[in-house]
Short mmCIF file of C-alpha atoms and ligand atoms in Angstrom, two decimals:
data_model
loop_
_atom_site.label_atom_id
_atom_site.label_comp_id
_atom_site.label_asym_id
_atom_site.label_seq_id
_atom_site.Cartn_x
_atom_site.Cartn_y
_atom_site.Cartn_z
CA MET A 1 0.00 0.00 0.00
CA ASP A 2 1.34 3.42 -1.04
CA PRO A 3 0.54 6.40 1.20
CA LEU A 4 0.70 8.76 -1.76
CA ASP A 5 -0.44 7.07 -4.92
CA PRO A 6 -1.63 9.76 -7.37
CA GLU A 7 -4.29 7.53 -8.95
CA GLU A 8 -5.67 6.46 -5.61
CA PHE A 9 -5.66 10.11 -4.55
CA ARG A 10 -7.64 11.00 -7.65
CA ARG A 11 -10.19 8.26 -7.02
CA GLN A 12 -10.69 8.99 -3.32
CA GLY A 13 -10.48 12.73 -3.88
CA HIS A 14 -13.42 12.62 -6.26
CA GLN A 15 -15.42 10.68 -3.70
CA ILE A 16 -14.69 13.17 -0.95
CA ILE A 17 -15.55 16.16 -3.14
CA ASP A 18 -18.79 14.42 -4.16
CA PHE A 19 -19.52 13.70 -0.51
CA ILE A 20 -19.11 17.37 0.42
CA ALA A 21 -21.18 18.54 -2.56
CA ASP A 22 -23.98 16.16 -1.51
CA TYR A 23 -23.68 17.48 2.03
CA TYR A 24 -24.29 20.99 0.76
CA ASN A 25 -27.29 19.84 -1.24
CA SER A 26 -28.92 18.46 1.88
CA ILE A 27 -27.49 20.72 4.57
CA GLU A 28 -30.87 22.18 5.50
CA LYS A 29 -32.14 18.75 6.53
CA TYR A 30 -29.93 18.62 9.61
CA PRO A 31 -30.63 20.37 12.93
CA VAL A 32 -28.31 23.40 12.82
CA LEU A 33 -27.10 22.91 16.39
CA SER A 34 -25.95 19.36 16.97
CA GLN A 35 -28.39 17.60 19.30
CA VAL A 36 -26.07 14.86 20.59
CA GLU A 37 -25.32 14.34 24.27
CA PRO A 38 -21.76 14.55 25.66
CA GLY A 39 -19.92 11.25 25.19
CA TYR A 40 -22.08 10.09 22.25
CA LEU A 41 -19.14 9.11 20.07
CA PRO A 42 -17.10 6.72 22.26
CA LYS A 43 -20.29 4.69 22.58
CA ILE A 44 -20.31 4.15 18.83
CA LEU A 45 -16.70 3.99 17.65
CA PRO A 46 -14.31 1.10 18.35
CA GLN A 47 -12.06 1.47 21.37
CA SER A 48 -8.85 1.02 19.44
CA ALA A 49 -7.40 1.84 16.04
CA PRO A 50 -7.77 -0.59 13.11
CA TYR A 51 -4.66 -2.68 12.53
CA THR A 52 -5.44 -3.21 8.85
CA PRO A 53 -6.57 -0.72 6.20
CA GLU A 54 -10.19 0.23 5.74
CA PRO A 55 -11.62 1.48 2.43
CA ILE A 56 -12.62 5.12 2.01
CA GLU A 57 -16.18 3.99 1.22
CA THR A 58 -16.56 2.50 4.70
CA ILE A 59 -14.97 5.50 6.35
CA LEU A 60 -17.29 7.91 4.52
CA GLN A 61 -20.28 5.83 5.56
CA ASP A 62 -19.19 6.31 9.17
CA VAL A 63 -18.77 10.03 8.61
CA GLN A 64 -22.34 10.15 7.35
CA LYS A 65 -23.74 7.98 10.12
CA HIS A 66 -21.69 8.90 13.18
CA ILE A 67 -19.87 12.16 12.58
CA LEU A 68 -22.60 14.25 10.93
CA PRO A 69 -24.98 14.00 13.92
CA GLY A 70 -22.23 15.51 16.06
CA ILE A 71 -21.61 18.39 13.68
CA THR A 72 -23.03 21.83 14.33
CA HIS A 73 -23.64 23.05 10.82
CA TRP A 74 -21.72 26.30 10.60
CA GLN A 75 -22.33 26.44 6.86
CA SER A 76 -26.09 26.03 7.16
CA PRO A 77 -28.08 28.99 5.80
CA ASN A 78 -29.91 28.92 9.15
CA TYR A 79 -26.73 29.43 11.14
CA PHE A 80 -26.76 32.82 12.90
CA ALA A 81 -24.63 32.08 15.98
CA TYR A 82 -21.38 33.68 17.26
CA PHE A 83 -19.87 35.13 14.10
CA PRO A 84 -20.56 32.75 11.22
CA SER A 85 -17.71 31.22 9.21
CA SER A 86 -18.35 32.07 5.60
CA GLY A 87 -17.31 29.10 3.50
CA SER A 88 -16.86 29.26 -0.25
CA THR A 89 -15.91 27.02 -3.14
CA ALA A 90 -12.72 29.01 -3.68
CA GLY A 91 -11.85 28.88 0.01
CA PHE A 92 -12.35 25.11 0.25
CA LEU A 93 -10.43 24.39 -2.93
CA GLY A 94 -7.64 26.79 -1.99
CA GLU A 95 -7.32 24.81 1.21
CA VAL A 96 -7.10 21.60 -0.82
CA LEU A 97 -4.36 23.06 -3.03
CA SER A 98 -2.43 24.26 -0.03
CA ALA A 99 -2.75 20.88 1.70
CA GLY A 100 -1.83 19.18 -1.56
CA PHE A 101 1.52 20.95 -1.78
CA ASN A 102 1.95 20.52 1.98
CA VAL A 103 4.96 22.82 2.14
CA VAL A 104 6.37 24.08 5.42
CA GLY A 105 7.16 27.68 4.53
CA PHE A 106 9.01 28.94 7.57
CA ASN A 107 11.52 31.00 5.61
CA TRP A 108 11.77 32.30 2.06
CA MET A 109 13.92 29.40 0.81
CA SER A 110 11.64 26.74 2.18
CA SER A 111 9.16 27.75 -0.57
CA PRO A 112 9.73 31.14 -2.15
CA ALA A 113 6.20 31.24 -3.60
CA ALA A 114 4.63 30.79 -0.17
CA THR A 115 6.39 33.86 1.18
CA GLU A 116 6.13 36.04 -1.90
CA LEU A 117 2.47 35.25 -2.58
CA GLU A 118 1.66 36.04 1.05
CA SER A 119 3.33 39.43 0.82
CA ILE A 120 1.53 40.18 -2.45
CA VAL A 121 -1.88 39.10 -1.17
CA MET A 122 -1.41 41.11 2.03
CA ASP A 123 -0.68 44.21 -0.03
CA TRP A 124 -3.68 43.51 -2.30
CA LEU A 125 -5.94 43.17 0.70
CA GLY A 126 -4.40 46.20 2.34
CA GLN A 127 -5.19 48.21 -0.78
CA MET A 128 -8.73 46.83 -0.87
CA LEU A 129 -9.15 48.07 2.71
CA ASN A 130 -7.53 51.35 1.78
CA LEU A 131 -5.02 50.91 4.60
CA PRO A 132 -2.42 53.67 4.86
CA LYS A 133 0.76 52.92 2.88
CA SER A 134 2.65 52.79 6.16
CA PHE A 135 1.11 49.33 6.75
CA LEU A 136 1.99 47.85 3.36
CA PHE A 137 5.16 46.36 1.88
CA SER A 138 4.78 48.89 -0.93
CA GLY A 139 5.11 51.48 1.84
CA THR A 140 7.14 51.02 5.00
CA GLY A 141 5.18 48.28 6.79
CA GLY A 142 3.99 44.81 5.93
CA GLY A 143 1.43 42.09 6.42
CA VAL A 144 1.50 38.48 7.56
CA LEU A 145 -1.05 35.68 7.82
CA GLN A 146 -1.45 34.37 11.33
CA GLY A 147 -3.65 31.49 12.34
CA THR A 148 -5.97 33.45 14.59
CA THR A 149 -6.50 36.83 16.18
CA CYS A 150 -5.25 35.44 19.48
CA GLU A 151 -1.85 34.87 17.88
CA ALA A 152 -1.87 38.24 16.13
CA ILE A 153 -2.53 40.05 19.40
CA LEU A 154 0.09 38.04 21.28
CA CYS A 155 2.75 38.75 18.63
CA THR A 156 2.07 42.49 18.57
CA LEU A 157 1.93 42.69 22.37
CA VAL A 158 5.27 40.91 22.67
CA ALA A 159 6.77 43.25 20.06
CA ALA A 160 5.48 46.29 21.95
CA ARG A 161 6.70 44.86 25.27
CA ASP A 162 10.22 44.22 24.07
CA GLN A 163 10.46 47.59 22.37
CA MET A 164 9.46 49.27 25.63
CA LEU A 165 11.71 47.16 27.82
CA HIS A 166 14.59 47.89 25.49
CA GLN A 167 14.14 51.55 26.41
CA THR A 168 13.27 51.20 30.08
CA GLY A 169 15.18 48.07 31.10
CA ARG A 170 13.94 44.53 31.56
CA GLN A 171 13.56 44.95 35.31
CA ASN A 172 10.53 47.15 34.58
CA ILE A 173 8.32 44.41 33.18
CA ASN A 174 6.05 44.58 36.23
CA LYS A 175 5.30 48.22 35.48
CA LEU A 176 3.90 47.70 32.00
CA VAL A 177 0.17 48.34 31.64
CA VAL A 178 -2.18 46.95 29.00
CA TYR A 179 -5.50 48.71 28.29
CA ALA A 180 -8.76 47.22 27.13
CA SER A 181 -12.44 47.96 27.40
CA ASP A 182 -14.88 45.63 29.09
CA GLN A 183 -15.92 44.65 25.54
CA THR A 184 -12.43 43.74 24.31
CA HIS A 185 -12.07 40.10 23.32
CA SER A 186 -10.63 37.76 25.94
CA ALA A 187 -7.80 37.13 23.45
CA LEU A 188 -6.07 40.20 24.89
CA GLN A 189 -6.24 38.98 28.46
CA LYS A 190 -4.75 35.65 27.46
CA ALA A 191 -2.01 37.39 25.48
CA ALA A 192 -1.20 39.65 28.44
CA LYS A 193 -0.93 36.61 30.68
CA ILE A 194 1.40 34.80 28.27
CA ALA A 195 3.46 37.94 27.68
CA GLY A 196 4.14 38.25 31.41
CA ILE A 197 2.13 41.42 32.04
CA HIS A 198 1.43 41.69 35.76
CA PRO A 199 -2.24 40.68 36.31
CA GLN A 200 -2.85 43.88 38.27
CA ASN A 201 -1.71 45.90 35.26
CA PHE A 202 -4.43 44.69 32.97
CA ARG A 203 -6.82 47.68 32.82
CA VAL A 204 -10.38 46.93 31.86
CA ILE A 205 -12.15 50.21 31.18
CA LYS A 206 -15.89 50.25 31.62
CA THR A 207 -18.15 51.11 28.70
CA THR A 208 -21.80 52.15 28.85
CA LYS A 209 -24.94 51.87 26.78
CA ALA A 210 -24.81 55.65 26.26
CA THR A 211 -21.81 55.18 23.93
CA SER A 212 -23.18 51.89 22.56
CA PHE A 213 -20.43 50.13 24.51
CA ALA A 214 -17.56 51.82 22.65
CA LEU A 215 -14.43 52.77 24.61
CA SER A 216 -14.42 56.42 25.61
CA PRO A 217 -11.14 58.28 24.94
CA ASP A 218 -11.71 60.29 28.13
CA SER A 219 -11.98 57.15 30.22
CA LEU A 220 -8.80 55.86 28.60
CA ARG A 221 -6.98 59.08 29.39
CA MET A 222 -8.12 58.97 33.01
CA ALA A 223 -6.89 55.41 33.42
CA ILE A 224 -3.54 56.25 31.84
CA CYS A 225 -3.03 59.37 33.96
CA SER A 226 -3.73 57.47 37.12
CA ASP A 227 -1.24 54.76 36.13
CA VAL A 228 1.44 57.26 35.22
CA LYS A 229 0.95 58.96 38.59
CA SER A 230 1.52 55.61 40.29
CA GLY A 231 4.81 55.20 38.44
CA LEU A 232 3.53 52.59 35.99
CA VAL A 233 4.37 52.47 32.28
CA PRO A 234 1.47 52.50 29.77
CA LEU A 235 2.29 49.97 27.06
CA PHE A 236 -0.50 48.71 24.86
CA LEU A 237 -4.09 49.43 23.90
CA CYS A 238 -6.27 46.99 22.04
CA ALA A 239 -9.06 48.92 20.30
CA THR A 240 -11.87 46.99 18.69
CA VAL A 241 -13.82 47.60 15.51
CA GLY A 242 -16.84 45.33 15.83
CA THR A 243 -16.80 43.91 19.36
CA THR A 244 -17.79 40.31 19.80
CA SER A 245 -20.83 40.89 22.00
CA THR A 246 -22.50 43.76 20.14
CA THR A 247 -20.22 44.86 17.23
CA ALA A 248 -19.43 48.16 18.96
CA VAL A 249 -16.83 50.34 17.26
CA ASP A 250 -14.19 52.10 19.33
CA PRO A 251 -13.36 55.64 18.13
CA LEU A 252 -9.92 54.94 16.64
CA LYS A 253 -8.87 58.47 15.84
CA GLU A 254 -9.43 59.85 19.33
CA LEU A 255 -8.05 56.75 21.05
CA CYS A 256 -4.90 56.82 18.90
CA ASN A 257 -4.43 60.49 19.72
CA VAL A 258 -4.50 59.75 23.45
CA ALA A 259 -2.21 56.74 23.00
CA ALA A 260 0.28 58.78 20.95
CA GLU A 261 0.77 61.21 23.82
CA TYR A 262 2.02 58.36 26.00
CA GLY A 263 3.85 56.29 23.39
CA ILE A 264 1.35 53.43 23.67
CA TRP A 265 1.24 50.73 20.97
CA VAL A 266 -2.29 50.55 19.54
CA HIS A 267 -3.54 47.33 18.02
CA VAL A 268 -6.85 47.46 16.16
CA ASP A 269 -8.75 44.19 16.48
CA ALA A 270 -11.29 44.08 13.66
CA ALA A 271 -11.53 40.28 13.68
CA TYR A 272 -15.12 40.18 12.49
CA ALA A 273 -15.88 43.58 10.99
CA GLY A 274 -12.59 44.37 9.25
CA SER A 275 -13.54 42.64 6.04
CA SER A 276 -16.60 44.85 5.55
CA CYS A 277 -14.23 47.81 5.20
CA VAL A 278 -13.38 46.67 1.66
CA CYS A 279 -16.73 48.33 0.84
CA PRO A 280 -16.20 52.08 0.49
CA GLU A 281 -19.44 52.78 2.38
CA PHE A 282 -18.16 50.89 5.46
CA ARG A 283 -14.55 52.07 5.32
CA HIS A 284 -15.31 54.90 7.76
CA PHE A 285 -15.44 52.35 10.60
CA ILE A 286 -11.63 52.17 10.52
CA ASP A 287 -11.05 55.87 9.95
CA GLY A 288 -8.23 56.96 12.19
CA MET A 289 -6.40 53.63 12.04
CA GLU A 290 -3.39 55.43 10.52
CA GLY A 291 -2.58 56.36 14.13
CA ALA A 292 -2.42 52.69 15.17
CA ASN A 293 0.62 50.40 15.12
CA SER A 294 -1.06 47.22 13.98
CA PHE A 295 -4.35 46.04 12.54
CA SER A 296 -5.87 42.60 12.12
CA PHE A 297 -8.98 40.88 10.87
CA ASN A 298 -9.99 37.26 10.36
CA ALA A 299 -10.51 36.30 6.73
CA HIS A 300 -11.92 33.06 8.15
CA LYS A 301 -14.77 34.92 9.81
CA TRP A 302 -16.45 37.04 7.19
CA PHE A 303 -14.30 36.82 4.10
CA PHE A 304 -15.16 33.46 2.53
CA THR A 305 -11.85 31.85 3.50
CA THR A 306 -11.51 28.66 5.56
CA LEU A 307 -10.17 28.59 9.08
CA ASP A 308 -7.47 29.53 9.87
CA CYS A 309 -6.57 32.84 8.28
CA CYS A 310 -5.98 35.99 10.31
CA CYS A 311 -4.59 38.96 8.38
CA LEU A 312 -2.22 41.12 10.41
CA TRP A 313 -0.51 44.31 9.26
CA VAL A 314 2.15 46.18 11.19
CA LYS A 315 3.71 49.57 10.61
CA ASP A 316 7.05 48.43 11.96
CA PRO A 317 7.84 44.84 10.96
CA GLN A 318 11.20 45.19 12.64
CA ALA A 319 9.52 45.50 16.01
CA LEU A 320 7.98 42.07 15.40
CA THR A 321 11.12 40.44 14.11
CA GLU A 322 13.30 41.83 16.89
CA SER A 323 11.07 40.04 19.35
CA LEU A 324 10.35 36.87 17.45
CA ALA A 325 13.38 36.11 15.27
CA THR A 326 15.51 33.04 15.93
CA ASN A 327 18.54 32.00 13.93
CA PRO A 328 19.57 28.41 14.55
CA GLU A 329 22.47 27.17 12.44
CA TYR A 330 20.40 24.49 10.67
CA LEU A 331 18.21 27.19 9.13
CA ARG A 332 21.05 29.44 8.00
CA ASN A 333 21.09 30.29 4.28
CA LYS A 334 22.50 32.99 2.06
CA ASN A 335 19.10 34.51 1.25
CA THR A 336 18.38 35.17 4.89
CA ASP A 337 21.91 36.47 5.36
CA SER A 338 21.44 38.83 2.41
CA LYS A 339 18.46 40.40 4.28
CA LYS A 340 16.69 40.70 0.92
CA VAL A 341 13.93 38.27 1.82
CA VAL A 342 11.08 38.02 4.31
CA ASP A 343 11.36 35.04 6.65
CA TYR A 344 7.86 34.80 8.06
CA LYS A 345 8.96 32.49 10.88
CA ASP A 346 10.17 35.70 12.54
CA TRP A 347 6.70 37.31 12.37
CA GLN A 348 4.85 34.63 14.35
CA ILE A 349 4.99 32.28 17.33
CA ALA A 350 5.60 28.96 15.61
CA LEU A 351 8.40 28.04 13.25
CA SER A 352 6.43 25.96 10.77
CA ARG A 353 3.69 27.61 8.78
CA ARG A 354 1.04 26.70 6.25
CA PHE A 355 0.71 28.09 2.73
CA ARG A 356 -2.36 30.09 3.75
CA SER A 357 -2.05 32.82 1.15
CA LEU A 358 -3.00 30.32 -1.56
CA LYS A 359 -6.58 30.05 -0.31
CA LEU A 360 -6.93 33.79 0.19
CA TRP A 361 -5.51 34.36 -3.31
CA LEU A 362 -8.04 31.91 -4.75
CA VAL A 363 -10.88 33.65 -2.91
CA ILE A 364 -9.90 37.12 -4.12
CA ARG A 365 -9.25 36.01 -7.70
CA SER A 366 -12.22 33.68 -8.05
CA TYR A 367 -14.78 36.26 -6.92
CA GLY A 368 -13.09 39.58 -7.60
CA VAL A 369 -13.31 42.64 -5.40
CA ASN A 370 -16.71 43.62 -6.77
CA ASN A 371 -18.44 40.35 -5.90
CA LEU A 372 -16.75 40.15 -2.52
CA ARG A 373 -18.12 43.58 -1.70
CA ASN A 374 -21.58 42.53 -2.87
CA PHE A 375 -21.55 39.35 -0.76
CA LEU A 376 -20.80 41.46 2.33
CA ARG A 377 -23.39 44.09 1.42
CA ASN A 378 -25.96 41.38 0.94
CA HIS A 379 -25.36 40.12 4.48
CA VAL A 380 -25.71 43.63 5.84
CA GLU A 381 -28.97 44.07 3.90
CA MET A 382 -30.35 40.83 5.35
CA ALA A 383 -29.45 41.97 8.85
CA LYS A 384 -31.32 45.20 8.11
CA ILE A 385 -34.39 43.22 7.14
CA TYR A 386 -34.21 41.32 10.40
CA GLU A 387 -33.70 44.51 12.36
CA GLU A 388 -36.86 45.96 10.80
CA LEU A 389 -38.83 42.83 11.58
CA VAL A 390 -37.77 43.05 15.23
CA ALA A 391 -38.57 46.75 15.39
CA SER A 392 -42.03 46.17 13.90
CA ASP A 393 -43.09 43.82 16.73
CA HIS A 394 -43.68 45.70 19.99
CA ARG A 395 -42.98 42.54 22.01
CA PHE A 396 -39.30 42.83 21.00
CA GLU A 397 -36.60 45.48 20.90
CA VAL A 398 -33.30 46.03 19.10
CA VAL A 399 -30.98 46.48 22.08
CA VAL A 400 -28.08 48.39 20.46
CA PRO A 401 -27.90 50.01 17.03
CA ARG A 402 -26.76 47.64 14.30
CA ASN A 403 -23.42 48.44 12.66
CA PHE A 404 -22.71 45.45 10.43
CA ALA A 405 -24.59 42.20 9.77
CA MET A 406 -25.48 41.39 13.37
CA VAL A 407 -28.64 42.36 15.23
CA CYS A 408 -28.75 42.35 19.05
CA PHE A 409 -32.33 42.01 20.18
CA ARG A 410 -34.48 40.64 22.95
CA ALA A 411 -38.04 39.82 23.76
CA LEU A 412 -39.21 42.68 25.90
CA ALA A 413 -42.43 42.26 27.62
CA LEU A 414 -45.36 40.03 27.97
CA PRO A 415 -47.95 42.20 26.29
CA LYS A 416 -50.52 39.44 26.42
CA VAL A 417 -50.25 39.52 30.19
CA GLU A 418 -51.15 43.09 29.91
CA MET A 419 -54.07 42.36 27.59
CA VAL A 420 -55.45 39.43 29.48
CA TYR A 421 -54.75 40.29 33.06
CA ARG A 422 -53.87 43.89 33.26
CA ASN A 423 -56.29 45.98 31.27
CA GLY A 424 -55.34 49.55 31.68
CA PHE A 425 -51.78 48.73 32.78
CA ASN A 426 -49.32 51.20 31.32
CA ILE A 427 -47.25 49.38 28.72
CA THR A 428 -44.17 51.58 29.13
CA GLU A 429 -44.12 50.64 32.78
CA MET A 430 -44.27 47.03 31.75
CA ILE A 431 -41.25 47.53 29.52
CA SER A 432 -39.11 49.15 32.16
CA ALA A 433 -40.13 46.47 34.63
CA ASP A 434 -37.99 43.66 35.85
CA ASP A 435 -34.91 43.08 33.66
CA LYS A 436 -34.07 39.97 35.60
CA ARG A 437 -37.32 38.31 34.66
CA ARG A 438 -36.83 39.46 31.13
CA ASN A 439 -33.36 37.92 31.03
CA GLU A 440 -34.93 34.63 32.10
CA LEU A 441 -37.51 34.93 29.37
CA ASN A 442 -34.87 35.47 26.70
CA ARG A 443 -32.69 32.66 27.99
CA GLU A 444 -35.65 30.32 27.75
CA LEU A 445 -36.53 31.66 24.30
CA LEU A 446 -33.02 31.04 22.97
CA GLU A 447 -32.87 27.58 24.44
CA ARG A 448 -36.13 26.56 22.81
CA ILE A 449 -35.16 28.02 19.44
CA ASN A 450 -31.82 26.21 19.37
CA LYS A 451 -33.35 22.98 20.60
CA SER A 452 -35.76 23.09 17.66
CA GLY A 453 -32.83 22.72 15.27
CA ASN A 454 -34.46 25.17 12.84
CA LEU A 455 -31.79 27.76 13.39
CA TYR A 456 -28.94 28.53 15.72
CA MET A 457 -28.29 31.81 17.52
CA THR A 458 -26.16 32.65 20.55
CA HIS A 459 -26.42 35.30 23.24
CA ALA A 460 -24.48 38.05 24.96
CA VAL A 461 -24.93 39.81 28.27
CA VAL A 462 -23.94 43.46 28.14
CA GLY A 463 -24.81 46.06 30.74
CA GLY A 464 -26.81 43.41 32.62
CA ILE A 465 -29.04 42.77 29.62
CA TYR A 466 -29.29 39.29 28.19
CA MET A 467 -29.65 39.63 24.45
CA LEU A 468 -29.93 37.37 21.46
CA ARG A 469 -27.42 37.86 18.67
CA PHE A 470 -28.65 37.32 15.13
CA ALA A 471 -25.47 37.25 13.06
CA VAL A 472 -25.91 36.95 9.30
CA GLY A 473 -22.83 35.71 7.49
CA ALA A 474 -23.23 32.10 6.38
CA SER A 475 -22.67 32.06 2.64
CA LEU A 476 -25.88 30.15 1.85
CA THR A 477 -28.22 32.47 3.77
CA GLU A 478 -30.91 34.16 1.66
CA ASP A 479 -33.74 36.53 2.52
CA ARG A 480 -36.13 33.62 2.95
CA HIS A 481 -34.01 32.15 5.73
CA VAL A 482 -34.11 35.46 7.55
CA PHE A 483 -37.91 35.65 7.31
CA LEU A 484 -38.19 32.05 8.42
CA ALA A 485 -35.87 32.67 11.36
CA TRP A 486 -38.02 35.56 12.49
CA LYS A 487 -41.14 33.42 12.25
CA VAL A 488 -39.49 30.74 14.39
CA VAL A 489 -38.50 33.34 16.99
CA GLN A 490 -42.05 34.72 17.13
CA GLU A 491 -43.60 31.27 17.35
CA HIS A 492 -41.36 30.28 20.21
CA LEU A 493 -42.20 33.43 22.11
CA ASP A 494 -45.90 32.67 21.55
CA ALA A 495 -45.35 29.15 22.85
CA ILE A 496 -43.57 30.35 25.97
CA LEU A 497 -46.31 32.82 26.74
CA GLU A 498 -48.88 30.12 26.23
CA ASP A 499 -47.02 27.72 28.52
CA MET A 500 -47.00 30.43 31.13
CA GLY A 501 -50.75 30.51 30.79
CA PHE A 502 -50.87 34.00 29.38
CA ASN A 503 -52.79 33.30 26.22
CA GLY A 504 -56.02 32.43 27.99
C1 PLP B 1 -13.57 36.23 17.01
C2 PLP B 1 -12.86 37.35 17.63
C3 PLP B 1 -11.58 37.18 18.18
C4 PLP B 1 -10.91 35.83 18.32
O1 PLP B 1 -10.51 35.37 17.11
P1 PLP B 1 -9.59 34.06 16.98
O2 PLP B 1 -9.17 34.14 15.56
O3 PLP B 1 -10.45 32.91 17.30
O4 PLP B 1 -8.45 34.20 17.92
C5 PLP B 1 -10.94 38.30 18.67
N1 PLP B 1 -11.51 39.51 18.63
C6 PLP B 1 -12.74 39.70 18.13
C7 PLP B 1 -13.32 41.08 18.10
C8 PLP B 1 -13.46 38.63 17.62
O5 PLP B 1 -14.69 38.83 17.14
#
């Protein structure tokens, strides 16, 4: 048996592609959220590995029978949870090509195309986003593909840390302060922990509903001033464009101005929303990012590229490489010594790296900038439809204004209670009544909806309010799925009210 027989690869490859195509043809038949119980799989699969080969046909049958029930269908058109992962033909096939070459492109020599294509694609994307030249290779900066935002933030934080300690001395590491809002992704906290930032120097600045949960530059300044007074050293701010809970947008320009006064490294985390900025009408969300030091977004979130693919640009690549470069003898080569090439191993945590740019290149070329923009716009339009549906039913409210393709909403009141039991009760009083009870109501509503398998949504709690997040972004979603989703939400609220005995 040959582990890499081209003809066998061709035969099995066709079967797998057919299997996936069939999956997409029937994807709506499955419950979106997997309904299995913990530990379902060990009960079914053998307890030890097969000693002799098994044919692909048998394995695929098991995938169909045993694996599919345990899959939550992220590519279903009825998937509206977290931030969806927008799959695409070009993304999947780019992944196949990249896996097919299976190169380990740690430095330029190890596969020149892997490095050079990555630099080209990062500049293409940077231009599509209208990033300042100072972030591009064609300017004075550069871009790199990381696996995830967590890695991008850790790498930039470590670069900022070492740059600062170089000036102030390594003994000052316990004085370095990292700033975040209470809406910043937990990725930053993890990065700060790994980077050795003292836990007491992780500043979480409170946001409020009044600013739609965006970080206030005044609050940042106050926190910084207080730290400086205590003899601490402000180091790093992670600003977010499109927060995970509610897609809030931090005011980059003002925040960067404050940060500049204190020499703070600003990273802009636009993991979800960054891709939308390739549309001129949404570009304003990252206005002011020229004052930042680094910027990242996940092409695997809302840019039709498979996991993993986080795009990171930095103004000062040398800051990254000074922190992350290693030069063991067994990797020495004249190209690296000539300093004429990029060795991406020095821009990331790991040594080995995948040929990720191939899939991004396929996505951009296969659809073109114009279609990519239209896909994103279409998602935003569908979210608008949903937002209007919510707003048109007085039993619900949109909790925070929608910025992108995600609607935060909740069931508000029990108007039928009012009709049946409380004639004459003031409805506005009802609405401002007990948020705790209302949180319970929404928790129950979400649980029932997800249990139904018709669609999948997740929640957030911000400012004490439990809200449902309706995130449009699965590539197969059409208007009809949005209308259907809304009908399911309404029906489940009706059912809850009925179970509570409120419908007479
Ligand atoms: C999803 C998300 C992250 C985490 O992304 P990973 O790529 O999983 O590390 C970070 N920040 C924001 C704003 C996100 O939405």
